[in-house]
Short mmCIF file of C-alpha atoms and ligand atoms in Angstrom, two decimals:
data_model
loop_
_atom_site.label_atom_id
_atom_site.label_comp_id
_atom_site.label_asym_id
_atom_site.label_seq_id
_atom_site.Cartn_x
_atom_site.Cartn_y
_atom_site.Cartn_z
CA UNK M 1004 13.49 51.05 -3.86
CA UNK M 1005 14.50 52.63 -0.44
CA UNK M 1006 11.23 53.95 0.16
CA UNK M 1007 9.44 50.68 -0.29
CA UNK M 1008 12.21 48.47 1.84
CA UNK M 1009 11.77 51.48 4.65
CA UNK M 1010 10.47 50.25 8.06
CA UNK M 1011 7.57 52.17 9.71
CA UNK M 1012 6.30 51.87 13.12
CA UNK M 1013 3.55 53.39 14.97
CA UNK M 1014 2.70 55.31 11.67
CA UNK M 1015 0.14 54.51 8.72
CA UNK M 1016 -2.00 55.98 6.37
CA UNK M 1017 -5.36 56.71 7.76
CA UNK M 1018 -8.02 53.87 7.73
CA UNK M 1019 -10.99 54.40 5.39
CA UNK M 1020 -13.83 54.02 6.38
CA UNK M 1021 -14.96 51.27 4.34
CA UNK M 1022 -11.47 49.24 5.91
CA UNK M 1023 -13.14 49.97 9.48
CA UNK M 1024 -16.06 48.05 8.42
CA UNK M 1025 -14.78 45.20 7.04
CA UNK M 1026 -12.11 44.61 10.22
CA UNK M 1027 -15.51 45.02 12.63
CA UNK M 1028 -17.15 42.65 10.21
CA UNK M 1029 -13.94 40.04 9.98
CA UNK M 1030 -13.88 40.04 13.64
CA UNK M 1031 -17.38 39.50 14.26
CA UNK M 1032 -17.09 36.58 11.76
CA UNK M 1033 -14.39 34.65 13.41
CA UNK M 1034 -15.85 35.30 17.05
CA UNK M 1035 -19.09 33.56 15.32
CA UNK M 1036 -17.27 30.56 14.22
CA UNK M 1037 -15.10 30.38 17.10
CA UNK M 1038 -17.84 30.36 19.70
CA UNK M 1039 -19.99 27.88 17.41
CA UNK M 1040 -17.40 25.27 17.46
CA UNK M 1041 -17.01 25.56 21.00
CA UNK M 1042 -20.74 24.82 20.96
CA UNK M 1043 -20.41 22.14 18.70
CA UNK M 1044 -17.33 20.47 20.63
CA UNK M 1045 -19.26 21.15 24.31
CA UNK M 1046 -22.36 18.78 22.55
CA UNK M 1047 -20.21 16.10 21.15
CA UNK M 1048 -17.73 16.07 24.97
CA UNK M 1049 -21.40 15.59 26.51
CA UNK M 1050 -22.50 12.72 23.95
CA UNK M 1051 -19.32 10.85 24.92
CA UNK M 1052 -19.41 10.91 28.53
CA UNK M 1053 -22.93 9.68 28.33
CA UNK M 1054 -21.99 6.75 25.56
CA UNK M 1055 -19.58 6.24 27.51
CA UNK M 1056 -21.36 5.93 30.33
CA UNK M 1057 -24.16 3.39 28.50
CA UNK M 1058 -21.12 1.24 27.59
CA UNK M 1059 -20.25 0.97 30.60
CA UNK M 1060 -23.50 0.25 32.03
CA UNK M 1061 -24.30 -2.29 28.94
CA UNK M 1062 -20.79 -3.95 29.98
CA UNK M 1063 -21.52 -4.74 33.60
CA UNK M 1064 -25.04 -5.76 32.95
CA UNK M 1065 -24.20 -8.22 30.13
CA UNK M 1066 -20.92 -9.28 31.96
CA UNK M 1067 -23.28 -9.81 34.68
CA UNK M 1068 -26.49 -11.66 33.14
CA UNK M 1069 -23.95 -14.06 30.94
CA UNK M 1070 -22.89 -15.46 33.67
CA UNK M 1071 -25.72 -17.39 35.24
CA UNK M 1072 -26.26 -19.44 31.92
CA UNK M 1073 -22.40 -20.18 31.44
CA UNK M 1074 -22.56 -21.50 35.32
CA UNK M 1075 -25.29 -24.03 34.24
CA UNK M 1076 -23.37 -24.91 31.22
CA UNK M 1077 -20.32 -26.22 33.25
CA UNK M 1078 -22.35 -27.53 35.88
CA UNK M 1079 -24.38 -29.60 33.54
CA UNK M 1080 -21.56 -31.13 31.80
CA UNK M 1081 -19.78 -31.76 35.30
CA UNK M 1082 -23.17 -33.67 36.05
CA UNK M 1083 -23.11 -35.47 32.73
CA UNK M 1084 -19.78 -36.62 33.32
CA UNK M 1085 -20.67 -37.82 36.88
CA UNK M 1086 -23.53 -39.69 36.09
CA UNK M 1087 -22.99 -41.17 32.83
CA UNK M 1088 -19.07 -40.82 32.60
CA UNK M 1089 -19.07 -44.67 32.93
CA UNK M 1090 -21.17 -45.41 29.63
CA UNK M 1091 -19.46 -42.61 27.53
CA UNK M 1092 -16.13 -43.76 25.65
CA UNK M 1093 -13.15 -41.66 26.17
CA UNK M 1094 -13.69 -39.48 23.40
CA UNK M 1095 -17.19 -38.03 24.67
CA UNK M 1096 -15.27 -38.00 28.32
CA UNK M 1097 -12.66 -35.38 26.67
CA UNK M 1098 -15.04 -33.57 24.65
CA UNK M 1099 -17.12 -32.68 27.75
CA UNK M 1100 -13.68 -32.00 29.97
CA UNK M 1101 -13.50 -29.33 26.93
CA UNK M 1102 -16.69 -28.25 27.14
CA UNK M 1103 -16.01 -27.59 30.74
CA UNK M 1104 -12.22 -25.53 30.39
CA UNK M 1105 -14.09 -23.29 27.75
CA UNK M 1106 -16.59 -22.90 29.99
CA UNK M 1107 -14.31 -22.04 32.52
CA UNK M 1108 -12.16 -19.81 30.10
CA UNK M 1109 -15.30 -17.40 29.12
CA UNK M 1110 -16.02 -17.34 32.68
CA UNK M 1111 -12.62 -15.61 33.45
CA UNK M 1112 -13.19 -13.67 30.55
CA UNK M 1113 -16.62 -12.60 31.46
CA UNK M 1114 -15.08 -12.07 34.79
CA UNK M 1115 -12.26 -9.22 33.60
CA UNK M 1116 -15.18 -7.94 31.34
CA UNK M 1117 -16.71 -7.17 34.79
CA UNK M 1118 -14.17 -6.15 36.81
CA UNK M 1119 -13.12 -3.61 33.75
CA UNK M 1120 -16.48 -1.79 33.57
CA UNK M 1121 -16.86 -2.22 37.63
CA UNK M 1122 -13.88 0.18 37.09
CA UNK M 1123 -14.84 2.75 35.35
CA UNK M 1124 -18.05 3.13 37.07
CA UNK M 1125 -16.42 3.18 40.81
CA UNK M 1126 -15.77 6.83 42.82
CA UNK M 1127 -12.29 6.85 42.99
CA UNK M 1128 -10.89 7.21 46.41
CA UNK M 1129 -7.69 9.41 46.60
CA UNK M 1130 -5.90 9.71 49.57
CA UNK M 1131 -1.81 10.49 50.38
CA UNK M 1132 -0.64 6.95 49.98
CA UNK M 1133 3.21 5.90 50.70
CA UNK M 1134 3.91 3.51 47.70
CA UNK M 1135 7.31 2.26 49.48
CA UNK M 1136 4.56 0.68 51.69
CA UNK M 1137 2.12 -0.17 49.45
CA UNK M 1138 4.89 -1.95 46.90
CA UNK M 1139 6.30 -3.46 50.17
CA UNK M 1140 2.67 -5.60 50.67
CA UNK M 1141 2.56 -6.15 46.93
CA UNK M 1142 6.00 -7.31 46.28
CA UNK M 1143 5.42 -9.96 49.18
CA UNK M 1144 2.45 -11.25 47.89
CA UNK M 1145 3.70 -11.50 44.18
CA UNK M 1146 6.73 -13.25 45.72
CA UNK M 1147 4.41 -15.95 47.49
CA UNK M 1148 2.89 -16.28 44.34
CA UNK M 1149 5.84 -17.17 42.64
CA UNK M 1150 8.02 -18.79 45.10
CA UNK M 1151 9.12 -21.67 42.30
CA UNK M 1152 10.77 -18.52 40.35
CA UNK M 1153 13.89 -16.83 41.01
CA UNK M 1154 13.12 -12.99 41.43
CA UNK M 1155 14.89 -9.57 42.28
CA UNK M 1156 13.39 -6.94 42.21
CA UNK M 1157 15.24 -3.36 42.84
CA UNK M 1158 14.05 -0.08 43.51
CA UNK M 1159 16.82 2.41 43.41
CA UNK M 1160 15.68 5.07 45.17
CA UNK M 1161 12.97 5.48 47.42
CA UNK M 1162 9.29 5.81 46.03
CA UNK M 1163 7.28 8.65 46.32
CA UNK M 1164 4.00 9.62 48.70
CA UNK M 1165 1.50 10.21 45.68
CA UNK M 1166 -2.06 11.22 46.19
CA UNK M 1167 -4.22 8.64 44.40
CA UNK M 1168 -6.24 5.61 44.69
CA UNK M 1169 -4.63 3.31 47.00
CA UNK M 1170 -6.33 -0.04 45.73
CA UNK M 1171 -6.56 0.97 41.73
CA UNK M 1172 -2.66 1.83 42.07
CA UNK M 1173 -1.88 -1.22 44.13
CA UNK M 1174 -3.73 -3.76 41.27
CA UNK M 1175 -1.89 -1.67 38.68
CA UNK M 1176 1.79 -1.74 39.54
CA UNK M 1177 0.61 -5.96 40.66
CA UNK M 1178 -0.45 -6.11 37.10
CA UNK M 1179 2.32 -4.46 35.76
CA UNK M 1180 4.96 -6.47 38.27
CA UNK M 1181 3.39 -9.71 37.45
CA UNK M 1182 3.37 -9.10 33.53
CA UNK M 1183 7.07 -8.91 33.75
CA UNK M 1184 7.77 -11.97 35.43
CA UNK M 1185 5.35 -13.90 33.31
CA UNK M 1186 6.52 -13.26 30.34
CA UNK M 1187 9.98 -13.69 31.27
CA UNK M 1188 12.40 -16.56 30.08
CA UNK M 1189 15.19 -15.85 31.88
CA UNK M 1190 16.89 -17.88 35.00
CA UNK M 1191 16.60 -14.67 36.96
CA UNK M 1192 13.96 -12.29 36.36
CA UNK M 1193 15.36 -9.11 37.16
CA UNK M 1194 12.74 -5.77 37.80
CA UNK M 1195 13.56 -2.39 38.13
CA UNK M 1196 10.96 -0.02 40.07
CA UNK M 1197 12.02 3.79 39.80
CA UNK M 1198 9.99 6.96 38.69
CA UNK M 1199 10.78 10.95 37.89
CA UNK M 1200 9.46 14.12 38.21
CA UNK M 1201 8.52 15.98 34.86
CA UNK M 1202 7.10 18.96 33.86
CA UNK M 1203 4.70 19.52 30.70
CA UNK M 1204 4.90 22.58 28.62
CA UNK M 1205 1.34 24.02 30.43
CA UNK M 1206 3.53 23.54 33.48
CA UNK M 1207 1.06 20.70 35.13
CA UNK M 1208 4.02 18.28 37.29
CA UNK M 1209 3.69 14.58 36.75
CA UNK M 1210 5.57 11.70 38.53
CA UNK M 1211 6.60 9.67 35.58
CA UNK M 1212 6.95 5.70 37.29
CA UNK M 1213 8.59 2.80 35.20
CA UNK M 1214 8.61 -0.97 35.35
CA UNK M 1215 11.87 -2.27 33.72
CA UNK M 1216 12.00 -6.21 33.21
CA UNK M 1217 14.65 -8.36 31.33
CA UNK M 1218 12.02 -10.44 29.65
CA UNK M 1219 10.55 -11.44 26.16
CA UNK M 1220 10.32 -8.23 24.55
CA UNK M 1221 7.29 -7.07 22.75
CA UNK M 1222 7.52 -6.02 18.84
CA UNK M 1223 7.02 -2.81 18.04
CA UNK M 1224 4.15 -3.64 16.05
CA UNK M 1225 2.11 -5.02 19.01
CA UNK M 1226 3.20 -2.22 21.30
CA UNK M 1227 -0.30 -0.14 21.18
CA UNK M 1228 -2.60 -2.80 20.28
CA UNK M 1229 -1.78 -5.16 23.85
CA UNK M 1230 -3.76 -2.38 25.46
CA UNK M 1231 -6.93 -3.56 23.83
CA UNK M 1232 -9.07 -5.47 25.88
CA UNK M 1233 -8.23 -9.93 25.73
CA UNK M 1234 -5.58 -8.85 23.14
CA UNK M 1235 -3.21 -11.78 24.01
CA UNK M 1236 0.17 -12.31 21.97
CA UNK M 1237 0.35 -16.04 22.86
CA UNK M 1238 -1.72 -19.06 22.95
CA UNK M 1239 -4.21 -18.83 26.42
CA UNK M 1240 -1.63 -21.80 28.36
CA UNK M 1241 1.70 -19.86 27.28
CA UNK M 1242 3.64 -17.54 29.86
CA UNK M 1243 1.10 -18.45 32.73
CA UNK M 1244 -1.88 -17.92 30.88
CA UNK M 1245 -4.07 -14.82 31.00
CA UNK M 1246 -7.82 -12.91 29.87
CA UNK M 1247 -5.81 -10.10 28.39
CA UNK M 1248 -7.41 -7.99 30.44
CA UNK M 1249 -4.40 -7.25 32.57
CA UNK M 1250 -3.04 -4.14 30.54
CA UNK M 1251 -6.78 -2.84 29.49
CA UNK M 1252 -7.35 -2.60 33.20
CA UNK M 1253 -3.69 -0.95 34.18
CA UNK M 1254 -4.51 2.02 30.88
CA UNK M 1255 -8.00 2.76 32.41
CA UNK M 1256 -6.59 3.31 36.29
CA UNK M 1257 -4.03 5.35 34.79
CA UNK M 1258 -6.45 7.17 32.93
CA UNK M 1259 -8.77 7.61 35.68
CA UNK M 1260 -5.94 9.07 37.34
CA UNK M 1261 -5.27 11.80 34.50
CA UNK M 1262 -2.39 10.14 33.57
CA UNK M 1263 -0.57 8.30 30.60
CA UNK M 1264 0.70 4.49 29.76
CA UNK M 1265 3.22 3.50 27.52
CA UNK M 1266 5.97 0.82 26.71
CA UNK M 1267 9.32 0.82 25.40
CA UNK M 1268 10.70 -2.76 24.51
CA UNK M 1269 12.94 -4.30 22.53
CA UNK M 1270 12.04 -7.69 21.17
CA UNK M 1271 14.39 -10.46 22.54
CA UNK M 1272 15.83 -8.07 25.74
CA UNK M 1273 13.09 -6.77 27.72
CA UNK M 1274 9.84 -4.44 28.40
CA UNK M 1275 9.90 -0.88 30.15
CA UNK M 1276 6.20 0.01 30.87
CA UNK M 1277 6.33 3.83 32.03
CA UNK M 1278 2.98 5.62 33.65
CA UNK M 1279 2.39 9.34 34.64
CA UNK M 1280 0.07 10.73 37.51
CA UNK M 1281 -0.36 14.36 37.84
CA UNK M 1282 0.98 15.74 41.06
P1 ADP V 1560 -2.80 -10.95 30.62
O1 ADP V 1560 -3.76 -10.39 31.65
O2 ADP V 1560 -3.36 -12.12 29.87
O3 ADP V 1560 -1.41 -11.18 31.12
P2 ADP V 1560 -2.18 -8.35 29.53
O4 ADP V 1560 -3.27 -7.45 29.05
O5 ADP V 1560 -1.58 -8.05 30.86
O6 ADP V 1560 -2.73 -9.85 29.46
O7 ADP V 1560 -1.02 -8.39 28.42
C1 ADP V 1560 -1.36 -8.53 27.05
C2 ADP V 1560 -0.18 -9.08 26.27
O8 ADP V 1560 0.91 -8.16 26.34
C3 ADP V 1560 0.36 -10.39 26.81
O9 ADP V 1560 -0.26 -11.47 26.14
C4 ADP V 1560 1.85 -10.33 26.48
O10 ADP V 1560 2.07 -10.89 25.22
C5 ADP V 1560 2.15 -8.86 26.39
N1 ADP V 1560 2.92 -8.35 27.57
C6 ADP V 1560 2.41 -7.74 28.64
N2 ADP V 1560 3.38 -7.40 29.52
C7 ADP V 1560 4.54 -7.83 28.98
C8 ADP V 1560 5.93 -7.77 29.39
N3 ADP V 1560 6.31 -7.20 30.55
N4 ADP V 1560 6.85 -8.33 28.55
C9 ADP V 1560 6.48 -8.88 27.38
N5 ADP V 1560 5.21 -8.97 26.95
C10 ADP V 1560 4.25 -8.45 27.71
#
């Protein structure tokens, strides 16, 4: 029983022949299959980018097209309520005021629809950008926006200079800012601004940015699926009204940016909507 529990190293029985041949064998095997699925994964990476691509493409050109028809279908009912308003009863006046707000409605629709595949498609443009500056212009202008509401918004310490995108980061964090007054029922909506440095296990550096607001709260069950394109939680003329495009736009700059998008919320207190870009 000693002998068998007895540790060897750098010793062994000499290797057969036959042994030789099978380990040249087993390695040529799994080199094989190894370089084949490489292959294989190289050909399906290339079909995406090009579906992608074509969806893309299909996107802005339907987005595009749709809209010339849906023009003449609110400008015909405007005209139809000009000229013959005054022999229609009330109830064919508000049916073609509806006809018109849908009209409007898929317009804004088709409109995000655009503006989301305008994005993908779009060289971005990195340069060093100071975001104290840059949330500086966009806190301003959210603040105009807003003037009926009673904001603060605090940035503990002072923001980074991140090389990115100036204009695709700027519509983000205004996307992101404005989401969390929204859909906000408190007096005061308070907003935090602050970010971190982290480090991933392959040792790539990220600044890690959050967006902390003291509003509705999001379940937990809707916390992946609001990222899907005019996924709304509310009726279209709650909490300001929206496309739903707001968030679908925010995960695809962050993603043409390498980066991630997530939220933490608890229903009832408030939203924290974190982002990464790599340094
Ligand atoms: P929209 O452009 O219509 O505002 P978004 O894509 O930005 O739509 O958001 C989708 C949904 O996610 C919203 O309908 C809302 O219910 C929810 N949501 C987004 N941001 C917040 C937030 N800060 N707090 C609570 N709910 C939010």
């Amino acid at each position: 029983f000693e002998l068998w529990q007895e540790t060897v190293q750098l010793k062994a029985l000499p290797w057969q022949r036959c042994e030789i041949e099978a380990a040249i064998e087993l390695r040529s095997n799994i080199v094989g299959i190894v370089l084949r699925k490489a292959e294989e994964l190289a050909q399906i990476n290339q079909e995406l980018i090009r579906s992608n691509n074509e969806l893309d493409a299909f996107a802005y050109v339907a987005s595009h097209d749709l809209k010339e028809p849906l023009r003449g279908i609110h400008n015909y009912s405007s005209f139809l309520i000009e000229d013959y308003g005054s022999i229609l009863n009330e109830d064919g006046i508000s049916k073609l005021q509806t006809l018109m707000q849908l009209a409007q409605r898929m317009e804004n629709l088709i409109n995000s629809l655009l503006h989301y595949s305008r994005l993908g498609r779009v060289e971005l443009i990195l340069n060093e950008t100071d975001l104290n500056e840059l949330l500086n212009t966009i806190i301003e202008t959210i603040k105009i926006s807003f003037k009926e509401q009673q904001i603060d918004i605090s940035i503990p310490q002072p923001l980074p200079s991140i090389k990115c995108d100036r204009i695709q980061i700027g519509e983000l964090f205004t996307n992101l800012i404005t989401n969390a007054i929204k859909y906000n029922n408190k007096p005061i909506k308070s907003i935090e601004i602050g970010w971190q440095q982290e480090e991933t296990f392959s040792h790539q550096s990220y600044w890690k940015f959050y967006i902390k607001d003291n509003g509705i709260g999001i379940r937990e069950k809707h916390q992946e699926v609001i990222f899907r394109i005019f996924k709304r939680l509310h009726p279209a003329n709650r909490y300001g009204g929206g496309t739903g495009a707001g968030l679908t736009i925010a995960q695809k700059i962050v993603e043409r940016h390498h980066g991630k998008i997530w939220v933490e919320s608890t229903y009832g207190q408030g939203s924290t909507f974190y982002f990464t870009i790599p340094q």
